[in-house]
Short mmCIF file of C-alpha atoms and ligand atoms in Angstrom, two decimals:
data_model
loop_
_atom_site.label_atom_id
_atom_site.label_comp_id
_atom_site.label_asym_id
_atom_site.label_seq_id
_atom_site.Cartn_x
_atom_site.Cartn_y
_atom_site.Cartn_z
CA UNK A 1 2.60 29.62 0.15
CA UNK A 2 0.65 28.02 -2.70
CA UNK A 3 1.54 25.20 -4.83
CA UNK A 4 -0.12 23.94 -8.18
CA UNK A 5 0.17 20.23 -7.05
CA UNK A 6 -1.00 19.28 -3.71
CA UNK A 7 -0.66 15.90 -2.33
CA UNK A 8 -2.82 15.08 0.60
CA UNK A 9 -2.32 11.66 2.11
CA UNK A 10 -2.72 10.34 5.67
CA UNK A 11 1.00 10.10 6.30
CA UNK A 12 4.12 12.14 5.38
CA UNK A 13 6.88 9.89 3.53
CA UNK A 14 8.86 10.57 7.00
CA UNK A 15 7.77 10.23 10.50
CA UNK A 16 8.91 12.53 13.16
CA UNK A 17 11.36 10.80 15.82
CA UNK A 18 12.73 12.60 18.96
CA UNK A 19 16.33 10.99 20.19
CA UNK A 20 17.26 10.50 23.57
CA UNK A 21 19.02 14.08 23.63
CA UNK A 22 15.31 15.55 22.68
CA UNK A 23 16.49 16.54 18.93
CA UNK A 24 13.87 16.14 16.36
CA UNK A 25 14.94 13.64 13.44
CA UNK A 26 13.06 12.16 10.38
CA UNK A 27 12.54 8.72 9.41
CA UNK A 28 11.28 7.25 6.20
CA UNK A 29 7.39 5.88 6.81
CA UNK A 30 6.59 2.55 5.96
CA UNK A 31 4.38 1.25 3.19
CA UNK A 32 3.63 1.10 -0.40
CA UNK A 33 1.97 4.50 -0.73
CA UNK A 34 4.91 6.27 0.61
CA UNK A 35 7.58 4.52 -2.04
CA UNK A 36 5.07 5.38 -4.64
CA UNK A 37 4.52 8.77 -4.51
CA UNK A 38 7.75 9.78 -3.12
CA UNK A 39 9.37 9.89 -6.75
CA UNK A 40 6.23 11.64 -7.96
CA UNK A 41 6.87 14.31 -5.80
CA UNK A 42 11.05 14.26 -6.35
CA UNK A 43 10.11 14.99 -10.14
CA UNK A 44 7.86 18.27 -9.36
CA UNK A 45 7.65 20.91 -7.30
CA UNK A 46 4.40 20.10 -5.29
CA UNK A 47 3.60 20.02 -1.37
CA UNK A 48 2.64 17.02 0.35
CA UNK A 49 0.17 17.23 3.47
CA UNK A 50 0.16 14.37 5.78
CA UNK A 51 0.24 13.47 9.63
CA UNK A 52 4.22 13.26 10.75
CA UNK A 53 3.53 10.37 13.24
CA UNK A 54 3.11 10.55 16.91
CA UNK A 55 0.45 12.62 18.57
CA UNK A 56 0.13 16.39 18.39
CA UNK A 57 -0.84 16.83 22.20
CA UNK A 58 2.60 15.74 23.31
CA UNK A 59 5.71 17.68 23.67
CA UNK A 60 7.68 18.69 21.87
CA UNK A 61 4.56 20.29 19.68
CA UNK A 62 5.38 20.39 15.83
CA UNK A 63 4.83 23.78 14.12
CA UNK A 64 2.27 23.24 11.49
CA UNK A 65 4.28 25.31 8.64
CA UNK A 66 5.68 23.62 5.89
CA UNK A 67 9.13 22.40 5.87
CA UNK A 68 11.58 20.77 3.65
CA UNK A 69 12.92 17.34 3.91
CA UNK A 70 15.10 15.78 1.37
CA UNK A 71 13.96 18.41 -1.32
CA UNK A 72 10.24 17.77 -0.59
CA UNK A 73 7.98 20.32 0.75
CA UNK A 74 5.95 19.00 3.45
CA UNK A 75 2.95 20.28 5.29
CA UNK A 76 2.02 18.47 8.45
CA UNK A 77 -1.47 17.85 9.97
CA UNK A 78 -1.26 16.94 13.55
CA UNK A 79 -3.56 14.38 15.15
CA UNK A 80 -4.15 14.09 18.84
CA UNK A 81 -3.78 11.12 20.86
CA UNK A 82 -7.67 10.58 20.78
CA UNK A 83 -7.57 10.71 17.13
CA UNK A 84 -4.87 8.41 16.51
CA UNK A 85 -6.93 6.05 18.70
CA UNK A 86 -10.35 6.74 16.96
CA UNK A 87 -9.40 7.80 13.40
CA UNK A 88 -6.34 6.09 12.64
CA UNK A 89 -6.11 2.76 14.57
CA UNK A 90 -9.79 2.89 14.88
CA UNK A 91 -12.05 3.85 11.92
CA UNK A 92 -9.24 3.42 9.27
CA UNK A 93 -7.49 0.19 10.15
CA UNK A 94 -10.44 -1.11 12.61
CA UNK A 95 -13.07 -0.79 10.50
CA UNK A 96 -12.15 0.19 6.87
CA UNK A 97 -8.99 -1.75 6.60
CA UNK A 98 -10.82 -5.22 7.27
CA UNK A 99 -13.96 -4.76 5.32
CA UNK A 100 -11.63 -3.35 2.04
CA UNK A 101 -9.63 -6.69 2.53
CA UNK A 102 -12.02 -9.75 2.48
CA UNK A 103 -12.91 -9.72 6.00
CA UNK A 104 -9.51 -11.28 6.68
CA UNK A 105 -10.25 -9.97 10.44
CA UNK A 106 -13.57 -8.56 11.89
CA UNK A 107 -14.39 -5.26 11.62
CA UNK A 108 -15.65 -2.98 14.61
CA UNK A 109 -18.37 -0.37 14.02
CA UNK A 110 -18.16 2.34 16.46
CA UNK A 111 -20.05 5.78 16.11
CA UNK A 112 -17.44 7.54 17.71
CA UNK A 113 -14.65 6.50 15.68
CA UNK A 114 -16.62 7.75 12.51
CA UNK A 115 -17.21 11.37 14.08
CA UNK A 116 -13.25 11.48 14.53
CA UNK A 117 -12.85 10.34 11.04
CA UNK A 118 -15.19 13.31 9.94
CA UNK A 119 -13.25 15.65 11.93
CA UNK A 120 -9.75 14.71 11.00
CA UNK A 121 -11.02 14.64 7.01
CA UNK A 122 -12.40 18.08 7.84
CA UNK A 123 -8.94 18.92 9.02
CA UNK A 124 -6.90 17.74 6.01
CA UNK A 125 -9.35 19.32 3.69
CA UNK A 126 -9.31 22.72 5.30
CA UNK A 127 -5.49 22.31 5.32
CA UNK A 128 -5.54 21.69 1.18
CA UNK A 129 -7.73 24.38 0.77
CA UNK A 130 -5.52 26.83 2.28
CA UNK A 131 -2.43 25.70 0.41
CA UNK A 132 -3.62 25.14 -3.16
CA UNK A 133 -3.27 27.80 -5.75
CA UNK A 134 -6.16 28.96 -7.67
CA UNK A 135 -7.20 26.11 -10.24
CA UNK A 136 -4.58 23.82 -8.58
CA UNK A 137 -4.60 20.27 -8.90
CA UNK A 138 -5.18 18.04 -5.81
CA UNK A 139 -4.46 14.47 -5.54
CA UNK A 140 -6.04 12.82 -2.66
CA UNK A 141 -4.52 9.00 -1.46
CA UNK A 142 -6.08 6.27 0.37
CA UNK A 143 -8.81 5.24 2.56
CA UNK A 144 -7.98 7.49 5.46
CA UNK A 145 -9.23 10.45 3.63
CA UNK A 146 -12.32 9.53 1.81
CA UNK A 147 -14.45 12.19 2.81
CA UNK A 148 -11.87 14.94 1.81
CA UNK A 149 -12.64 15.15 -2.15
CA UNK A 150 -16.07 16.44 -1.19
CA UNK A 151 -15.42 18.65 1.67
CA UNK A 152 -12.60 20.31 -0.21
CA UNK A 153 -14.81 20.81 -3.46
CA UNK A 154 -17.04 22.81 -1.19
CA UNK A 155 -14.38 24.96 0.00
CA UNK A 156 -12.80 25.61 -3.47
CA UNK A 157 -14.86 24.69 -6.35
CA UNK A 158 -12.01 25.85 -8.52
CA UNK A 159 -9.73 22.95 -8.05
CA UNK A 160 -9.30 19.73 -9.95
CA UNK A 161 -9.23 16.85 -7.50
CA UNK A 162 -8.20 13.32 -8.00
CA UNK A 163 -8.37 10.72 -5.50
CA UNK A 164 -6.66 7.29 -5.76
CA UNK A 165 -7.33 4.21 -3.26
CA UNK A 166 -4.20 2.23 -2.69
CA UNK A 167 -6.01 -0.80 -1.58
CA UNK A 168 -8.66 -2.87 -3.01
CA UNK A 169 -12.04 -1.59 -3.14
CA UNK A 170 -14.79 -3.97 -1.83
CA UNK A 171 -17.62 -6.01 -3.64
CA UNK A 172 -20.99 -4.46 -2.81
CA UNK A 173 -21.98 -7.35 -0.69
CA UNK A 174 -18.96 -6.28 1.87
CA UNK A 175 -19.23 -2.48 1.52
CA UNK A 176 -22.77 -2.65 2.29
CA UNK A 177 -22.05 -3.76 5.98
CA UNK A 178 -20.93 -0.03 6.71
CA UNK A 179 -23.46 1.84 8.46
CA UNK A 180 -21.67 5.10 6.80
CA UNK A 181 -21.53 3.83 3.36
CA UNK A 182 -23.57 6.25 1.45
CA UNK A 183 -21.65 9.31 3.22
CA UNK A 184 -18.20 7.64 2.09
CA UNK A 185 -19.40 7.21 -1.39
CA UNK A 186 -20.76 10.66 -1.65
CA UNK A 187 -17.17 11.85 -0.34
CA UNK A 188 -15.43 9.92 -3.13
CA UNK A 189 -17.74 11.62 -5.72
CA UNK A 190 -16.39 15.14 -4.75
CA UNK A 191 -13.36 14.30 -7.03
CA UNK A 192 -13.19 14.32 -10.80
CA UNK A 193 -11.33 11.52 -11.24
CA UNK A 194 -11.42 8.29 -8.55
CA UNK A 195 -8.69 5.88 -9.55
CA UNK A 196 -8.27 2.31 -8.42
CA UNK A 197 -6.02 -0.52 -8.50
CA UNK A 198 -7.75 -3.10 -10.65
CA UNK A 199 -10.83 -2.99 -13.03
CA UNK A 200 -12.70 -4.95 -10.28
CA UNK A 201 -12.55 -1.99 -7.90
CA UNK A 202 -13.81 0.72 -10.38
CA UNK A 203 -16.57 -1.60 -11.09
CA UNK A 204 -17.50 -2.16 -7.52
CA UNK A 205 -17.35 1.63 -7.03
CA UNK A 206 -19.87 2.53 -9.85
CA UNK A 207 -22.22 -0.36 -8.97
CA UNK A 208 -22.33 1.02 -5.64
CA UNK A 209 -22.90 4.40 -6.53
CA UNK A 210 -25.96 3.33 -8.90
CA UNK A 211 -27.36 1.16 -6.04
CA UNK A 212 -26.88 3.42 -3.00
CA UNK A 213 -26.67 7.04 -3.71
CA UNK A 214 -29.20 6.58 -7.02
CA UNK A 215 -26.91 8.57 -9.66
CA UNK A 216 -27.05 7.77 -13.05
CA UNK A 217 -24.02 5.62 -14.26
CA UNK A 218 -22.63 4.73 -17.77
CA UNK A 219 -19.35 2.16 -18.03
CA UNK A 220 -16.82 4.01 -15.93
CA UNK A 221 -18.63 7.72 -15.73
CA UNK A 222 -21.02 8.81 -12.83
CA UNK A 223 -23.67 11.75 -14.00
CA UNK A 224 -24.12 13.94 -10.84
CA UNK A 225 -27.17 16.06 -10.35
CA UNK A 226 -25.45 18.98 -10.69
CA UNK A 227 -24.20 18.56 -13.83
CA UNK A 228 -20.68 17.21 -12.51
CA UNK A 229 -19.28 13.94 -14.03
CA UNK A 230 -16.78 11.57 -12.00
CA UNK A 231 -14.73 9.14 -13.87
CA UNK A 232 -13.83 5.87 -12.23
CA UNK A 233 -10.89 4.25 -13.82
CA UNK A 234 -8.29 1.47 -13.06
CA UNK A 235 -4.36 2.65 -12.79
CA UNK A 236 -2.14 -0.17 -11.45
CA UNK A 237 0.40 1.42 -9.09
CA UNK A 238 4.13 0.68 -9.98
CA UNK A 239 7.58 1.35 -8.91
CA UNK A 240 10.60 3.31 -9.75
CA UNK A 241 12.08 0.30 -11.91
CA UNK A 242 15.15 1.99 -13.03
CA UNK A 243 16.00 3.47 -9.33
CA UNK A 244 15.80 0.07 -8.09
CA UNK A 245 17.55 -1.30 -11.11
CA UNK A 246 20.62 1.14 -10.36
CA UNK A 247 20.50 0.28 -6.45
CA UNK A 248 20.82 -3.61 -7.29
CA UNK A 249 24.10 -2.71 -9.36
CA UNK A 250 25.37 -0.67 -6.91
CA UNK A 251 28.85 -1.99 -5.66
CA UNK A 252 27.92 -1.59 -2.06
CA UNK A 253 24.56 -3.22 -2.65
CA UNK A 254 26.35 -5.87 -4.35
CA UNK A 255 29.12 -6.65 -1.64
CA UNK A 256 26.14 -6.29 1.15
CA UNK A 257 24.11 -8.99 -0.73
CA UNK A 258 27.04 -11.58 -0.65
CA UNK A 259 27.86 -10.43 2.80
CA UNK A 260 23.90 -11.54 3.71
CA UNK A 261 24.74 -14.93 2.12
CA UNK A 262 27.89 -15.58 4.02
CA UNK A 263 26.52 -14.48 7.04
CA UNK A 264 23.26 -17.04 6.41
CA UNK A 265 26.19 -19.84 6.10
CA UNK A 266 26.07 -19.86 1.89
CA UNK A 267 23.11 -21.87 1.57
CA UNK A 268 22.21 -23.27 -1.70
CA UNK A 269 18.86 -21.38 -1.66
CA UNK A 270 17.53 -18.51 0.03
CA UNK A 271 13.68 -18.13 0.42
CA UNK A 272 12.67 -14.36 1.06
CA UNK A 273 9.33 -12.72 2.50
CA UNK A 274 9.11 -9.08 3.10
CA UNK A 275 5.81 -7.58 4.47
CA UNK A 276 4.57 -5.03 7.08
CA UNK A 277 3.61 -7.37 9.69
CA UNK A 278 -0.15 -7.29 9.10
CA UNK A 279 -2.91 -10.12 8.83
CA UNK A 280 -3.59 -9.55 5.46
CA UNK A 281 -0.22 -10.46 4.32
CA UNK A 282 -0.35 -14.45 4.66
CA UNK A 283 2.97 -14.63 6.66
CA UNK A 284 1.52 -17.34 9.18
CA UNK A 285 0.34 -19.66 6.50
CA UNK A 286 3.56 -19.06 4.35
CA UNK A 287 5.99 -20.13 6.83
CA UNK A 288 4.24 -23.15 7.93
CA UNK A 289 4.19 -24.27 4.36
CA UNK A 290 7.79 -23.75 4.35
CA UNK A 291 8.07 -25.64 7.58
CA UNK A 292 6.09 -28.90 6.35
CA UNK A 293 8.53 -28.84 3.29
CA UNK A 294 11.37 -29.16 5.62
CA UNK A 295 9.57 -31.74 8.23
CA UNK A 296 8.72 -33.91 5.20
CA UNK A 297 12.08 -34.09 3.78
CA UNK A 298 11.90 -31.72 0.77
CA UNK A 299 14.03 -29.40 1.98
CA UNK A 300 17.11 -29.43 4.15
CA UNK A 301 17.96 -26.57 6.46
CA UNK A 302 21.70 -27.62 5.68
CA UNK A 303 20.52 -26.36 2.01
CA UNK A 304 18.24 -23.41 2.34
CA UNK A 305 16.87 -21.04 4.95
CA UNK A 306 13.58 -18.88 4.58
CA UNK A 307 14.23 -15.10 5.56
CA UNK A 308 11.39 -13.38 6.92
CA UNK A 309 11.12 -9.45 7.35
CA UNK A 310 8.21 -8.31 9.25
CA UNK A 311 8.26 -4.64 9.35
CA UNK A 312 6.66 -3.16 12.43
CA UNK A 313 3.03 -1.68 11.76
CA UNK A 314 0.32 -0.28 13.72
CA UNK A 315 1.38 -1.63 17.01
CA UNK A 316 -1.43 -0.43 19.16
CA UNK A 317 -4.13 -2.39 17.34
CA UNK A 318 -5.16 -5.41 19.04
CA UNK A 319 -5.08 -7.60 16.13
CA UNK A 320 -1.71 -6.62 15.16
CA UNK A 321 -0.38 -7.53 18.74
CA UNK A 322 -2.19 -10.72 18.65
CA UNK A 323 -0.37 -11.54 15.10
CA UNK A 324 2.90 -10.77 16.36
CA UNK A 325 2.83 -13.29 19.17
CA UNK A 326 1.33 -15.64 16.75
CA UNK A 327 4.15 -15.71 14.44
CA UNK A 328 6.87 -15.02 17.44
CA UNK A 329 5.29 -18.63 18.66
CA UNK A 330 5.32 -20.05 15.30
CA UNK A 331 8.69 -19.08 14.44
CA UNK A 332 10.34 -20.23 17.61
CA UNK A 333 8.36 -23.47 17.29
CA UNK A 334 9.71 -24.42 13.92
CA UNK A 335 13.21 -23.10 14.77
CA UNK A 336 13.24 -25.39 17.83
CA UNK A 337 11.94 -28.46 15.90
CA UNK A 338 13.59 -28.27 12.65
CA UNK A 339 16.68 -25.83 13.08
CA UNK A 340 20.27 -27.31 13.75
CA UNK A 341 22.99 -25.48 15.41
CA UNK A 342 23.87 -22.53 13.21
CA UNK A 343 20.98 -23.22 10.97
CA UNK A 344 17.63 -22.11 11.59
CA UNK A 345 14.88 -22.99 9.42
CA UNK A 346 13.57 -19.40 9.61
CA UNK A 347 15.62 -16.30 9.98
CA UNK A 348 12.99 -13.65 11.22
CA UNK A 349 13.59 -10.24 11.54
CA UNK A 350 11.16 -7.49 13.14
CA UNK A 351 12.50 -4.46 11.86
CA UNK A 352 12.02 -1.62 9.05
CA UNK A 353 15.31 -1.59 6.63
CA UNK A 354 16.24 1.39 4.14
CA UNK A 355 16.19 0.59 0.31
CA UNK A 356 19.41 -0.22 0.26
CA UNK A 357 19.42 -3.17 2.53
CA UNK A 358 15.88 -4.24 0.89
CA UNK A 359 18.03 -4.17 -2.55
CA UNK A 360 20.59 -6.49 -1.06
CA UNK A 361 18.25 -8.73 0.30
CA UNK A 362 16.19 -9.18 -2.98
CA UNK A 363 19.75 -9.62 -4.77
CA UNK A 364 20.68 -12.41 -2.20
CA UNK A 365 17.23 -13.98 -2.37
CA UNK A 366 16.68 -17.08 -5.10
CA UNK A 367 12.66 -17.34 -4.59
CA UNK A 368 10.64 -14.43 -3.21
CA UNK A 369 7.14 -15.56 -1.53
CA UNK A 370 4.44 -12.50 -1.49
CA UNK A 371 1.33 -14.52 -0.19
CA UNK A 372 -1.15 -12.08 0.86
CA UNK A 373 -4.99 -12.83 1.24
CA UNK A 374 -5.44 -9.89 -0.36
CA UNK A 375 -3.29 -6.90 -1.40
CA UNK A 376 -4.43 -3.74 -3.46
CA UNK A 377 -0.77 -4.44 -5.47
CA UNK A 378 1.80 -5.46 -3.38
CA UNK A 379 5.16 -3.29 -4.79
CA UNK A 380 7.60 -5.90 -2.96
CA UNK A 381 6.95 -8.16 -5.62
CA UNK A 382 7.75 -5.98 -8.29
CA UNK A 383 10.87 -4.29 -6.51
CA UNK A 384 12.04 -7.97 -6.44
CA UNK A 385 11.63 -8.11 -10.25
CA UNK A 386 13.04 -5.06 -10.99
CA UNK A 387 16.46 -5.86 -8.73
CA UNK A 388 16.85 -9.28 -10.61
CA UNK A 389 19.21 -7.62 -12.96
CA UNK A 390 20.68 -11.34 -13.67
CA UNK A 391 17.31 -12.69 -14.79
CA UNK A 392 17.26 -15.11 -12.56
CA UNK A 393 15.25 -15.82 -9.12
CA UNK A 394 11.90 -16.97 -8.60
CA UNK A 395 8.49 -15.14 -7.57
CA UNK A 396 5.91 -17.13 -5.65
CA UNK A 397 2.87 -14.75 -5.71
CA UNK A 398 -0.96 -14.82 -4.49
CA UNK A 399 -3.35 -14.54 -6.78
CA UNK A 400 -4.99 -12.28 -4.51
CA UNK A 401 -2.48 -9.67 -5.09
CA UNK A 402 -3.19 -6.77 -7.17
CA UNK A 403 0.49 -7.70 -8.88
CA UNK A 404 -0.96 -11.11 -10.07
CA UNK A 405 -2.66 -9.27 -12.87
CA UNK A 406 0.43 -8.22 -14.47
CA UNK A 407 3.08 -10.79 -13.36
CA UNK A 408 1.37 -13.68 -14.95
CA UNK A 409 4.81 -15.51 -15.29
CA UNK A 410 5.05 -15.84 -11.30
CA UNK A 411 4.27 -19.20 -9.30
CA UNK A 412 0.56 -17.97 -9.09
CA UNK A 413 -0.84 -19.81 -5.53
CA UNK A 414 -3.73 -19.70 -3.77
CA UNK A 415 -2.93 -18.31 -0.24
CA UNK A 416 -5.32 -20.32 1.45
CA UNK A 417 -4.53 -23.71 -0.04
CA UNK A 418 -1.20 -24.78 2.22
CA UNK A 419 -0.63 -27.80 -0.31
CA UNK A 420 -1.03 -25.85 -3.46
CA UNK A 421 1.53 -23.28 -2.08
CA UNK A 422 4.02 -26.08 -0.84
CA UNK A 423 3.86 -27.33 -4.48
CA UNK A 424 4.79 -24.19 -5.65
CA UNK A 425 7.14 -23.21 -3.30
CA UNK A 426 8.99 -26.84 -4.24
CA UNK A 427 8.89 -26.16 -8.18
CA UNK A 428 10.53 -22.81 -7.60
CA UNK A 429 12.91 -23.97 -5.47
CA UNK A 430 13.86 -26.94 -8.03
CA UNK A 431 13.20 -24.62 -11.29
CA UNK A 432 16.24 -24.74 -13.96
CA UNK A 433 17.87 -21.62 -15.00
CA UNK A 434 16.41 -21.93 -18.21
CA UNK A 435 12.65 -21.70 -16.55
CA UNK A 436 13.68 -18.94 -14.26
CA UNK A 437 15.15 -16.84 -17.07
CA UNK A 438 12.25 -17.10 -19.15
CA UNK A 439 9.79 -16.30 -16.53
CA UNK A 440 11.93 -13.18 -14.93
CA UNK A 441 12.54 -11.87 -18.19
CA UNK A 442 8.76 -11.40 -19.37
CA UNK A 443 8.31 -9.89 -15.87
CA UNK A 444 11.11 -7.46 -16.14
CA UNK A 445 9.86 -6.14 -19.19
CA UNK A 446 6.36 -5.55 -17.71
CA UNK A 447 7.98 -3.59 -15.01
CA UNK A 448 10.05 -1.45 -17.21
CA UNK A 449 7.26 -0.62 -19.53
CA UNK A 450 4.82 0.14 -16.94
CA UNK A 451 6.72 2.14 -14.03
CA UNK A 452 5.53 4.54 -11.10
CA UNK A 453 6.21 7.52 -13.46
CA UNK A 454 4.07 6.30 -16.03
CA UNK A 455 1.45 5.61 -13.37
CA UNK A 456 1.31 9.03 -12.29
CA UNK A 457 1.66 10.52 -15.64
CA UNK A 458 -1.44 8.54 -16.76
CA UNK A 459 -3.41 9.48 -13.60
CA UNK A 460 -2.55 13.06 -13.89
CA UNK A 461 -3.30 13.36 -17.53
CA UNK A 462 -6.67 11.55 -17.15
CA UNK A 463 -7.41 14.37 -14.31
CA UNK A 464 -6.42 17.00 -16.56
CA UNK A 465 -8.80 15.91 -19.32
CA UNK A 466 -11.92 16.14 -17.15
CA UNK A 467 -14.05 18.86 -18.20
CA UNK A 468 -15.87 19.76 -15.28
CA UNK A 469 -16.39 23.44 -14.91
CA UNK A 470 -13.41 24.11 -12.33
CA UNK A 471 -12.86 27.74 -12.44
CA UNK A 472 -15.67 29.97 -11.51
CA UNK A 473 -13.69 32.84 -12.70
CA UNK A 474 -13.95 31.73 -16.24
CA UNK A 475 -17.26 32.51 -17.49
CA UNK A 476 -18.55 31.35 -20.94
CA UNK A 477 -18.18 34.65 -23.35
CA UNK A 478 -21.29 36.41 -23.92
CA UNK A 479 -22.76 36.67 -27.24
CA UNK A 480 -23.08 40.02 -28.89
O1 F6P B 501 -0.44 1.06 1.30
C1 F6P B 501 -1.64 1.07 1.99
C2 F6P B 501 -1.07 1.66 3.34
O2 F6P B 501 -2.19 1.37 4.12
C3 F6P B 501 -1.11 3.30 3.22
O3 F6P B 501 -2.13 4.17 2.97
C4 F6P B 501 0.07 3.39 4.31
O4 F6P B 501 0.56 4.54 4.09
C5 F6P B 501 0.53 2.32 4.12
O5 F6P B 501 -0.02 1.27 3.90
C6 F6P B 501 1.14 1.78 5.69
O6 F6P B 501 0.23 1.90 6.58
P1 F6P B 501 0.02 3.15 7.71
O7 F6P B 501 0.65 4.30 7.39
O8 F6P B 501 -1.09 2.41 8.92
O9 F6P B 501 1.43 2.61 8.98
#
């Protein structure tokens, strides 16, 4: 089998789950990357290479042959238990993740984690080299696979290689802490095009390449000694806006949103947070801000409730376990202190839901609260806007989410400033229909014009324009 478009991402869009009877099934993987790439894959006929979750050294063993789920061709790459610890939980999420997110947590540096990162990146590169057709386009995704472009180019110089980083790319002051900074930059330079969420990320990358690798650069271009040129450009990611809008008007979803409001006791206002349970998301501070508003009498629990959905994530990583305990304790304390019978201040759900249930929640919520300390984009904010077909509802959004660059009409907040967040929550809570409509209409226009299809098309078309000498079989015509 060979494909003209190969997507390479750490995770497949589905996780393998084994039922009690030993039967293997598939469940959608969490996170923004999957939400963004899935529609691109459905529209084309590529193959998606990724980890299907779970350890490959545990029974039942998984065949590495490509297979089809929901009309998508998927090619699994297995990880051993040790690689899950060292490559995924370790180097990807214990070293890179905090450095790329403003050091919200303390990164750890371990040489054996790096060795595992190199080994797994090699495996992904080899798999892509096997599955890509002659002259194919390979699109590599995210921080777990930053060495793949260079490794793959060495194996298959005929390919057109793009790389997209879904998370922020840090300023040089932070990136420089990495003992393997040069190798990571050189890994990315194997691509023809390196895409970032925001212009700042692209500029950080080009500056680092100049300073640390010593290549010549000009604006968004890097000139390599072998004659290749690498482009570094921003491509803010988006969502399937029309798909979410259609979902939000589906009769079943509308009925479910009314049922949610009833189940919550028909409060006048519902606040909503939906996040992977991650320390970058600012869940703790946001719940405290809401609780203080209740405590001070600005909000009454008879009148409003905060629904917080925390999607389980990276549960074996120490910092994520500690966060879960902290949030559990905080929610318990807030509800114990401020709730009344049948009226908790916070309705807390530690679970992952299908798109239909998310759309029903978005429809039910009056104030969506998205307050990460640092976030590449945050697609939840965009999904909320897409689902507000009545052009109402308020979005309270962190200045430090990539989405804030586009959704300027949200109530923008600094998530480190609890009083500022309280003021914004209260304003959003009390805003009248005219104000809400004005803001939401503008945000909906933005989301419609720039959906995930536009994002993928623009990345792939810029990648298609890069004029590096890809195909070794095409030699310049000889002069007679
Ligand atoms: O969007 C950022 C991201 O880290 C993706 O790369 C990833 O697929 C998603 O969040 C969820 O994280 P994980 O794969 O570690 O569960």
